[in-house]
Tab-separated table of C-alpha atoms and ligand atoms in Angstrom:
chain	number	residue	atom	x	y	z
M	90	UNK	CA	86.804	85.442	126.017
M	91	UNK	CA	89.318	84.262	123.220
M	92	UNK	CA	90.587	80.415	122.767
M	93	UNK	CA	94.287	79.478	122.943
M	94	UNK	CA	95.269	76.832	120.404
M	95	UNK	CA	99.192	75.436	121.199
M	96	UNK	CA	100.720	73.936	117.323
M	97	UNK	CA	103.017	71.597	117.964
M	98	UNK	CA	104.221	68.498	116.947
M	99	UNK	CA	107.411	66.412	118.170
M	100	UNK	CA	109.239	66.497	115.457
M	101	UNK	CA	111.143	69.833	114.060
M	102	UNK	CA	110.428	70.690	110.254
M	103	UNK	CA	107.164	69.353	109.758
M	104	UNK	CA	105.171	72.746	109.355
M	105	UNK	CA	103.928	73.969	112.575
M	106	UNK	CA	105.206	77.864	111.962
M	107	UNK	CA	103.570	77.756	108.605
M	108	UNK	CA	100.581	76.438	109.422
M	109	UNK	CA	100.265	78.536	112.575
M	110	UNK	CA	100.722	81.700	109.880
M	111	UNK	CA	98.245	80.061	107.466
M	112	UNK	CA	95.708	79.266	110.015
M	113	UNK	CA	95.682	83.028	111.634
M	114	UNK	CA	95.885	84.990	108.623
M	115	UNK	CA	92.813	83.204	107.183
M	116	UNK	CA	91.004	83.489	110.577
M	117	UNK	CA	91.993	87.626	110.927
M	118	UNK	CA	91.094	88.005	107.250
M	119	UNK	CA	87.356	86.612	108.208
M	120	UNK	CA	87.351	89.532	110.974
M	121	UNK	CA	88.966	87.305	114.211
M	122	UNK	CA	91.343	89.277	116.227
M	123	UNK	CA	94.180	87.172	116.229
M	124	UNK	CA	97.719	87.004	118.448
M	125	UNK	CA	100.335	84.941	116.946
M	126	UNK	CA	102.319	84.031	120.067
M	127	UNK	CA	106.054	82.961	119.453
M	128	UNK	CA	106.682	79.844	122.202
M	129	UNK	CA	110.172	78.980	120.687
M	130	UNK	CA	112.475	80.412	122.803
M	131	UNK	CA	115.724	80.805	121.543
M	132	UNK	CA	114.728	79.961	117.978
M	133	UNK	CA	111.944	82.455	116.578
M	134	UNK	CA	111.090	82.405	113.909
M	135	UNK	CA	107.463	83.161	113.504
M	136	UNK	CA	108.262	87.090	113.107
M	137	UNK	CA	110.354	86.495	109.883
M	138	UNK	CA	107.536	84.232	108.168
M	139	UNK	CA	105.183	86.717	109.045
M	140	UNK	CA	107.519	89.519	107.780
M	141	UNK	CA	107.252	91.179	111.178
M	142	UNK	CA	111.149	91.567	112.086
M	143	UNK	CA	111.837	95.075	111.966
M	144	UNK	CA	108.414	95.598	113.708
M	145	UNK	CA	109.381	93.962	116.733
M	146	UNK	CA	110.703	95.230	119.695
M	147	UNK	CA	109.271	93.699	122.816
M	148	UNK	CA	109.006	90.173	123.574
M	149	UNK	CA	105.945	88.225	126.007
M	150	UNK	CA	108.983	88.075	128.301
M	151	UNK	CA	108.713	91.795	128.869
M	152	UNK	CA	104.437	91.318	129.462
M	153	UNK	CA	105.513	88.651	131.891
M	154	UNK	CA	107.948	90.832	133.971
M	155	UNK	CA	105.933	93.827	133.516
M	156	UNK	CA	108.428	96.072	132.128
M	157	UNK	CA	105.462	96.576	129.297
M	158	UNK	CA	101.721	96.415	128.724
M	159	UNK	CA	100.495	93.019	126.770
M	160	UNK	CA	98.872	95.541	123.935
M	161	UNK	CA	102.367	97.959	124.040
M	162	UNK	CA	104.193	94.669	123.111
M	163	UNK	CA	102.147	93.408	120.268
M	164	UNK	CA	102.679	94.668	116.894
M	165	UNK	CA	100.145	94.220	114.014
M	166	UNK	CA	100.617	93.032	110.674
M	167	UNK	CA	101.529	95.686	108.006
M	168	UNK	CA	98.997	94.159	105.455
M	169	UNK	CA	96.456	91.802	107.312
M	170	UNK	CA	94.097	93.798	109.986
M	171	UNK	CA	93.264	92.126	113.038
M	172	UNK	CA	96.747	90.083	112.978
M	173	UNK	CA	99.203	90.427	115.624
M	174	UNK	CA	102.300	88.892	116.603
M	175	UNK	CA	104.510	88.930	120.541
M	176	UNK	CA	107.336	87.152	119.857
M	177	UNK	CA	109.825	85.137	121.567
M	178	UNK	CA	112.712	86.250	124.176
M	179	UNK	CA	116.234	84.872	121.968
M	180	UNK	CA	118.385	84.964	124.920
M	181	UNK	CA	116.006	83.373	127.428
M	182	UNK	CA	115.604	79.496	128.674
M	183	UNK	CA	112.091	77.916	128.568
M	184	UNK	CA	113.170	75.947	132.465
M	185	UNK	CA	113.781	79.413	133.928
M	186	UNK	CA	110.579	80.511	133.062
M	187	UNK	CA	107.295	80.164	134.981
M	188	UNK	CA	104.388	77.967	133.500
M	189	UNK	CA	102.101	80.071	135.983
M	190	UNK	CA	103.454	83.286	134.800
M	191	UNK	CA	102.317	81.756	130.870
M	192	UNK	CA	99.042	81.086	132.007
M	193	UNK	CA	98.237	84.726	133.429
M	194	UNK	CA	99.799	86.023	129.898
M	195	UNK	CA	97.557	84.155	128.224
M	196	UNK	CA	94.611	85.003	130.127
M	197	UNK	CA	95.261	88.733	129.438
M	198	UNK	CA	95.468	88.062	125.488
M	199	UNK	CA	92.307	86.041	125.892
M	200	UNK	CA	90.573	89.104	127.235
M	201	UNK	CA	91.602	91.201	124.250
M	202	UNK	CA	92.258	88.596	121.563
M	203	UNK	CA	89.649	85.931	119.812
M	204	UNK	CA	92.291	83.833	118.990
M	205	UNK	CA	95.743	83.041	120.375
M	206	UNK	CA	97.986	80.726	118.069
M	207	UNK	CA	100.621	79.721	120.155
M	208	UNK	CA	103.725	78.345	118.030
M	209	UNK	CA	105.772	75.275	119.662
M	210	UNK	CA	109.317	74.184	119.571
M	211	UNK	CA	110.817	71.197	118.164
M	212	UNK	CA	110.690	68.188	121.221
M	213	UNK	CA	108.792	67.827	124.189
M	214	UNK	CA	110.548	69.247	126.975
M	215	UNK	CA	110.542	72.098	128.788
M	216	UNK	CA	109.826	74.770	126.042
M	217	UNK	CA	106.795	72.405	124.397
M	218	UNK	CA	105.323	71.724	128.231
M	219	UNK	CA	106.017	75.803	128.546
M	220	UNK	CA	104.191	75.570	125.068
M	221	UNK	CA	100.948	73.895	126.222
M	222	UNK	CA	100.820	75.550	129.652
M	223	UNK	CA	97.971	77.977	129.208
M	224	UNK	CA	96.544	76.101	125.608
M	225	UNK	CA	92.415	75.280	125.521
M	226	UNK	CA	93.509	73.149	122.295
M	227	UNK	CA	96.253	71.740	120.444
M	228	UNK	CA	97.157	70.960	116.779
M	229	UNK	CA	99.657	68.339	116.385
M	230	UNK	CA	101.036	69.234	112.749
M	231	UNK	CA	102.739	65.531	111.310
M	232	UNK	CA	103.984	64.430	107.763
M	233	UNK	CA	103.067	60.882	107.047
M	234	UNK	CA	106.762	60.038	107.481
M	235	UNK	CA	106.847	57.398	110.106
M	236	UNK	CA	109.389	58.975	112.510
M	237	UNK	CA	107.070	62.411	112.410
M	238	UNK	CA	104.129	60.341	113.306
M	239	UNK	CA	106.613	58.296	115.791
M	240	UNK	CA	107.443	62.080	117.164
M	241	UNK	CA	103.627	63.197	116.882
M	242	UNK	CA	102.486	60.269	118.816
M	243	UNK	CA	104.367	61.270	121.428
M	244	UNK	CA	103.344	64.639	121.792
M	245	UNK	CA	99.906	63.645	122.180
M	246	UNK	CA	101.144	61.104	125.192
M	247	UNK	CA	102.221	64.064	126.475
M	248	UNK	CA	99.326	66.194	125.807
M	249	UNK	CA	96.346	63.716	126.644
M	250	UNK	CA	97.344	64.549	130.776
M	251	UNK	CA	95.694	68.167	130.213
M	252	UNK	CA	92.270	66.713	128.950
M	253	UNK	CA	91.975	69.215	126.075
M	254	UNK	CA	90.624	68.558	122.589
M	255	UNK	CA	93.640	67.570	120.471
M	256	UNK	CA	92.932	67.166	116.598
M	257	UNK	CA	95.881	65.970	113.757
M	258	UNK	CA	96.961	68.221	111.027
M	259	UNK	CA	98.526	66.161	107.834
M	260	UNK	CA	101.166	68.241	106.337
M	261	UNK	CA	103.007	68.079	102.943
M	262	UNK	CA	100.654	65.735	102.094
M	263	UNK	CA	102.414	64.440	98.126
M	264	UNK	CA	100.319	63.501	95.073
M	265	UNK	CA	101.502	60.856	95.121
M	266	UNK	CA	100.230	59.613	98.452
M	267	UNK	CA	97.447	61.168	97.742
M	268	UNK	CA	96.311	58.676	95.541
M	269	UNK	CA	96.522	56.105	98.142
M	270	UNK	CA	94.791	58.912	100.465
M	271	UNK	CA	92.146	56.999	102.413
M	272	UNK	CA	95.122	53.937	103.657
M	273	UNK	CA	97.381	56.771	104.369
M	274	UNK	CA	95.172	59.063	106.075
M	275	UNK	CA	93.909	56.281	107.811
M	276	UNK	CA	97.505	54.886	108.923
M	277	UNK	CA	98.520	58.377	109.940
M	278	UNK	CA	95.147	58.954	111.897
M	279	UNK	CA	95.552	55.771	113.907
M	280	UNK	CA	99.085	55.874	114.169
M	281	UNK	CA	98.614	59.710	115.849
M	282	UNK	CA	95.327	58.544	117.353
M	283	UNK	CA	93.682	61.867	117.033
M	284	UNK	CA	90.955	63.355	114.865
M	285	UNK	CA	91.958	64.809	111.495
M	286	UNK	CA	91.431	68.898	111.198
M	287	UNK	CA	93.226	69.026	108.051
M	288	UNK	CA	95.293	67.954	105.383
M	289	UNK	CA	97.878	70.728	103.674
M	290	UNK	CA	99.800	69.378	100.246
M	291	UNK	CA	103.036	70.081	99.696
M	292	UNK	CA	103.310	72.859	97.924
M	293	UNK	CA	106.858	74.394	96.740
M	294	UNK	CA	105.490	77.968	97.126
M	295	UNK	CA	105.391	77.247	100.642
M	296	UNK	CA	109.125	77.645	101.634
M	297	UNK	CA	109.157	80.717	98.861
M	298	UNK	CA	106.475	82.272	100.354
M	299	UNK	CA	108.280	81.748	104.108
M	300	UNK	CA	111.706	83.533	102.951
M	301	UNK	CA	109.817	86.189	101.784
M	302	UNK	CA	107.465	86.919	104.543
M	303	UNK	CA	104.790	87.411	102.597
M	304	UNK	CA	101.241	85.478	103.883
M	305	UNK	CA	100.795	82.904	101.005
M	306	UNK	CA	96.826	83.684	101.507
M	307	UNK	CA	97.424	87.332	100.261
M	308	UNK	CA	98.781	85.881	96.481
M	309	UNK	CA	97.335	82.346	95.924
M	310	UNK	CA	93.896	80.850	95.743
M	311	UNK	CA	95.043	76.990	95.132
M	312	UNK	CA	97.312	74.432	97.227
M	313	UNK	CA	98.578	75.196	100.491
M	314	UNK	CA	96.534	78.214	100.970
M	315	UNK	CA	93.131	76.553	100.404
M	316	UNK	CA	94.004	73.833	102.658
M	317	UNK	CA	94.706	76.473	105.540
M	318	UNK	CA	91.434	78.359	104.934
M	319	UNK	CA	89.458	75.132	105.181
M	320	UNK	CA	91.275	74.204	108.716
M	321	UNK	CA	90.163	78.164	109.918
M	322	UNK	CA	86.538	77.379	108.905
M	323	UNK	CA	86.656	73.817	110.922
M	324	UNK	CA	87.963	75.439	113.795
M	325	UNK	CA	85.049	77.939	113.900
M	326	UNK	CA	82.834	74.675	114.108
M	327	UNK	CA	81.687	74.708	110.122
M	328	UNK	CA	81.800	71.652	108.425
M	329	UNK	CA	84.040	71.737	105.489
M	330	UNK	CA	84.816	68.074	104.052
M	331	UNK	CA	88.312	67.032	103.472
M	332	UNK	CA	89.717	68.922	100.367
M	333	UNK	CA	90.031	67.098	97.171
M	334	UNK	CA	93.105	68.120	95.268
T	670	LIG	N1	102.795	72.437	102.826
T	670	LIG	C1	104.102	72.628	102.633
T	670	LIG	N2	104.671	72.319	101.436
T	670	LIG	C2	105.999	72.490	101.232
T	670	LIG	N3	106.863	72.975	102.154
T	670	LIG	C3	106.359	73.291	103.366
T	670	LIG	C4	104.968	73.135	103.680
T	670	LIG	N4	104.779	73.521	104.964
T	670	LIG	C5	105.998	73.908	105.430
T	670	LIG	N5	106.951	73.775	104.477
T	670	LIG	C6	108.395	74.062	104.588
T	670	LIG	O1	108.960	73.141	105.518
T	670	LIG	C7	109.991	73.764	106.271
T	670	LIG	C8	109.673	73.650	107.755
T	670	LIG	O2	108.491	74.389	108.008
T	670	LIG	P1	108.236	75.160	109.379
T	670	LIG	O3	106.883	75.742	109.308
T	670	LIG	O4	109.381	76.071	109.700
T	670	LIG	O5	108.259	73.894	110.378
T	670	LIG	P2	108.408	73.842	111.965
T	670	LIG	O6	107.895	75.136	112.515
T	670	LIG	O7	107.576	72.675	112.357
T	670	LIG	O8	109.859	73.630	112.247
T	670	LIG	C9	110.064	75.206	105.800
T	670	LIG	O9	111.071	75.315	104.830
T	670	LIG	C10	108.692	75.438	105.163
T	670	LIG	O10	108.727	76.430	104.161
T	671	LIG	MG1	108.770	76.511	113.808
């Protein structure tokens, strides 16, 4: 039986679809089957950062109303084995749609998948709680910018209800804070109140990488793409300490 992690994180822009492809193309490339599930209804966007538009043609919508199987409706990556993607429905509204119906989806990808990344909207309404419904974990993504850590904090209010493990993720972490890491890891740590998984730096290749739909992990060995290896090895239960950049 496969795990369901839920990315998320309050605020819009702070990294959660990046991540979420960083995370599950390391974890496929180390042999995990892996389903990248799109949660943000209306606003996908995880099949262009994959590079998986023209690929796609069914959405979990059509798993959930049975018009198609859960392994018709996936589509795998054309370069990275073992990673899938079911997107989004663009037309549909998270309140219309049932958080039991979620839960059964995911169930059937945790029967056939090791992994299930499930990518969150902006917020915390309906489409985050729609987000969560099914998740054994969650991964709050945050800058250290105050009002992401404002927005962070209260996704984890939110979150803390469903009594599942909820660990931080530092994003776009700057050198210059960096120097200062321990006070601002610290700050960001307490502020989220959560347990640090990972810390990403900002990296320009990032957003380069993103419009191209190309995995950064298949071109770079350094920044962004070492950080997102290191959170795939803590999330298999290895200890990996915090990376020094
Ligand atoms: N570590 C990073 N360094 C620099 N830019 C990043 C990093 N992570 C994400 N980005 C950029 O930030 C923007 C928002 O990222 P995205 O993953 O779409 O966030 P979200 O899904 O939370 O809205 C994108 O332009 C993306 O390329
Ligand atoms: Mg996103």
């Amino acid at each position: 039986m496969g795990i369901s992690i839920v990315i998320t994180s309050g605020k819009g822009g702070t990294g959660k679809t990046s991540v979420l492809c960083g995370v599950a193309s390391c974890l496929a490339a180390m042999n995990y089957r892996v389903l990248c599930l799109d949660m943000d209804i209306g606003l996908r966007n995880l099949d262009m950062v994959l590079g998986m538009t023209d690929r796609v043609l069914m959405d979990f919508s059509d798993v959930i109303y049975q018009r198609c199987s859960l392994l018709d409706a996936v589509v795998e990556h054309p370069q990275i084995k073992n990673l899938y993607l079911l997107t989004a429905p663009v037309s549909a509204r998270a309140s219309h749609i049932d958080r039991i119906d979620v839960m059964t989806l995911l169930g059937q990808i945790k029967r056939e998948f090791d992994f299930c990344l499930i990518d969150s909207p902006a917020g915390i309404d309906a489409g985050f709680e729609l987000a969560c419904a099914g998740a054994d974990r969650a991964i709050v993504v945050s800058t250290t910018e105050p009002s992401s850590l404002r927005d962070a904090q209260q996704a984890v209010n939110q979150l803390r209800s469903r009594r599942i493990p909820i660990h931080l993720v530092v994003n776009k972490m700057s050198k210059k804070l960096l120097r200062k890491l321990h006070t601002t890891i610290d700050d960001a740590m307490d502020t989220a109140g959560l347990p640090l998984l990972g810390i990403i730096p900002q990296d320009d290749k990032i957003p380069v990488y993103n419009g191209l739909g190309q995995p950064v992990i298949l071109k770079e060995r350094r920044g962004a793409a070492v950080a997102y290896y290191n959170i795939a090895r803590r999330l298999l239960g290895q200890r990996v300490p915090l990376h020094r950049f």
